[in-house]
Coordinates of C-alpha atoms and ligand atoms in Angstrom, one line a residue:
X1 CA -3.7 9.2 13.9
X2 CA -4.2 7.2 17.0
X3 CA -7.6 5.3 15.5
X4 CA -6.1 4.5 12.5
X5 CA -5.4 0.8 11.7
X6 CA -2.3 1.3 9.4
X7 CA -0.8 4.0 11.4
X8 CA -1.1 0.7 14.6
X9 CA 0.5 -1.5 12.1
X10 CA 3.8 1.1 11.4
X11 CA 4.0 1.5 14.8
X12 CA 4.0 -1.9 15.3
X13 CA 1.3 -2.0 18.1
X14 CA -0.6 -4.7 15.7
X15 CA 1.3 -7.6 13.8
X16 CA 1.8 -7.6 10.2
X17 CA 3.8 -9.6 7.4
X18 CA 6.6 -7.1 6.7
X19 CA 8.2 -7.2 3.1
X20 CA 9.8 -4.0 2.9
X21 CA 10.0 -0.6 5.2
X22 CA 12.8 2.2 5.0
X23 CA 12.3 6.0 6.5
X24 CA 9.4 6.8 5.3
X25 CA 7.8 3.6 4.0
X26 CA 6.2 0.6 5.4
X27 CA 4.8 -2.4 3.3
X28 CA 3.4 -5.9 4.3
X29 CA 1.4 -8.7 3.3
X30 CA -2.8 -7.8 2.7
X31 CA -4.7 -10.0 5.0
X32 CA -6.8 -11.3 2.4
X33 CA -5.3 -11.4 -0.4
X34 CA -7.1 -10.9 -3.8
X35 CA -3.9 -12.3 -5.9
X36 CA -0.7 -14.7 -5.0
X37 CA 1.3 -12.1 -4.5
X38 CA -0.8 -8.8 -2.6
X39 CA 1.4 -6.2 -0.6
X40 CA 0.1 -3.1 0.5
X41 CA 3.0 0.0 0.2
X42 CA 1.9 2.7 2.7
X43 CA 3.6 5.7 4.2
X44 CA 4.6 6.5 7.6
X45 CA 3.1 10.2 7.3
X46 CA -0.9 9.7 7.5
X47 CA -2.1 10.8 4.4
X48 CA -5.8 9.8 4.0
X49 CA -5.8 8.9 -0.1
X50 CA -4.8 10.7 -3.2
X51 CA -7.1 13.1 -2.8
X52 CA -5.5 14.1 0.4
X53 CA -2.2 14.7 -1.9
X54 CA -0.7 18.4 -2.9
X55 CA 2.7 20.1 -3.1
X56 CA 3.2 19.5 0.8
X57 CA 2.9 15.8 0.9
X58 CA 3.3 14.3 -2.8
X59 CA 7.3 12.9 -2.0
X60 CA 5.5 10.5 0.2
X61 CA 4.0 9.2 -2.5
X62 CA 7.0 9.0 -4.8
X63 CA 8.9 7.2 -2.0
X64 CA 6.1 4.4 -2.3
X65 CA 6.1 4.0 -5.8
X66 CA 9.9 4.0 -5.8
X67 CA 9.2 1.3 -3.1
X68 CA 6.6 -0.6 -5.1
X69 CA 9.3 -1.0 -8.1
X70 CA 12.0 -2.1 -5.3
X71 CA 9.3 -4.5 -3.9
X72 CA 8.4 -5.8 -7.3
X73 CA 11.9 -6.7 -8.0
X74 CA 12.1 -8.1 -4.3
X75 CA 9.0 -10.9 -4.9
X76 CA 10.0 -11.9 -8.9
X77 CA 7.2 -10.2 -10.3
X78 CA 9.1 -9.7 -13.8
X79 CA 5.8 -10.9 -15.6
X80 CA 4.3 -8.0 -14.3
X81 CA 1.7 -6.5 -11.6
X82 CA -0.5 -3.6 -10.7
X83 CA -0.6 -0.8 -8.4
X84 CA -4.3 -0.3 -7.4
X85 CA -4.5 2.8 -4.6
X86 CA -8.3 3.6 -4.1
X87 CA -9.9 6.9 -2.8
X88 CA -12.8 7.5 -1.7
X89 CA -16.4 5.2 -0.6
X90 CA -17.1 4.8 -4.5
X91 CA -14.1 3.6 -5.0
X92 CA -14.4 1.0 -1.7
X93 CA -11.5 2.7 0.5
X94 CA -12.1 0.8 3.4
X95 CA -9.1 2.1 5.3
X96 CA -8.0 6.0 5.3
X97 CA -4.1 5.8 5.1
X98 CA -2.9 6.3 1.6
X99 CA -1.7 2.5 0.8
X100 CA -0.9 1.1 -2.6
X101 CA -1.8 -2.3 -3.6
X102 CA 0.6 -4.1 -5.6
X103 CA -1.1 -7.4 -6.8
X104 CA 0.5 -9.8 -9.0
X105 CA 1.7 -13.5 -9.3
X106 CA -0.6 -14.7 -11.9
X107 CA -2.1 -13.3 -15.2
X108 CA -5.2 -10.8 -13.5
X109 CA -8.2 -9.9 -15.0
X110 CA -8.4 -7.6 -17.6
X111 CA -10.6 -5.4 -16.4
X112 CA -10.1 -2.8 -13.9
X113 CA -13.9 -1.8 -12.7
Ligands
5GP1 P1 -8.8 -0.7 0.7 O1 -10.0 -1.4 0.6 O2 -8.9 0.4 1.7 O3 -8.2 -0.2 -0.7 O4 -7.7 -1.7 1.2 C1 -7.5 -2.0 2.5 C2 -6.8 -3.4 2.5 O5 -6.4 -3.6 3.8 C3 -7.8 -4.6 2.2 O6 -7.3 -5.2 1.0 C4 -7.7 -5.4 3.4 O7 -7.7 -6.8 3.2 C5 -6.4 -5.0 4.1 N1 -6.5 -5.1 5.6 C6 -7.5 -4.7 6.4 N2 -7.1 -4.9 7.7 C7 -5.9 -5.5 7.7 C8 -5.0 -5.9 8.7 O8 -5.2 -5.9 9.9 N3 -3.8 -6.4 8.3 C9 -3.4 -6.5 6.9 N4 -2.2 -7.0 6.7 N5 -4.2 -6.1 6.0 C10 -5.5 -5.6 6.3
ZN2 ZN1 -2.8 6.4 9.5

């Protein structure tokens, strides 16, 4: 997707804070970060959300939650974190690549909405 800001940032063409990529994964620091540690897990494939997912495209998926585990181990986050992946305008999606947020680095608020 050539207008698509995370698909610019796999291919490099704009800067980001790399932590982790392999084959078919690609994760780096959020820009503004909601907790001390926030890393967005995306996948090379453009996938617009969850919703977007079926039989065809779900391994990209697992490949970032195996990467999100990997990444958690990476950064110390043995007290724990959470993987936030939002879909859709009610849920404030605010960029349509599939991306998985993994917060953590402090105890976070209990509730989720
Ligand atoms: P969403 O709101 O779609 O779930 O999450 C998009 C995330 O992308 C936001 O947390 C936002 O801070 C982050 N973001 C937006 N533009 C950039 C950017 O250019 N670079 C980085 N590293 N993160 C970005
Ligand atoms: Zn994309």
């Amino acid at each position: 997707m050539s207008d698509c800001l995370f698909c610019k940032i796999i291919a490099g063409e704009i800067p980001s804070a790399k932590v982790y990529e392999d084959e078919n994964v690609y994760a780096f620091r959020d820009i503004q970060p909601q907790a001390p540690t926030h890393i967005l897990v995306v996948p090379r494939e453009h996938i617009e959300s969850v919703a977007a997912l079926d039989e065809s495209n779900s391994a990209a998926a697992a490949r970032c939650l195996e990467a999100v585990a990997r990444i958690a181990r990476q950064e110390g986050l043995s007290g724990g974190f959470r993987v936030v992946s939002n879909a859709g305008d009610d849920a404030g999606q605010t960029v349509k690549h599939l991306h998985f947020h993994i917060l953590g680095g402090c105890r976070l608020v209990d509730k989720m909405a």
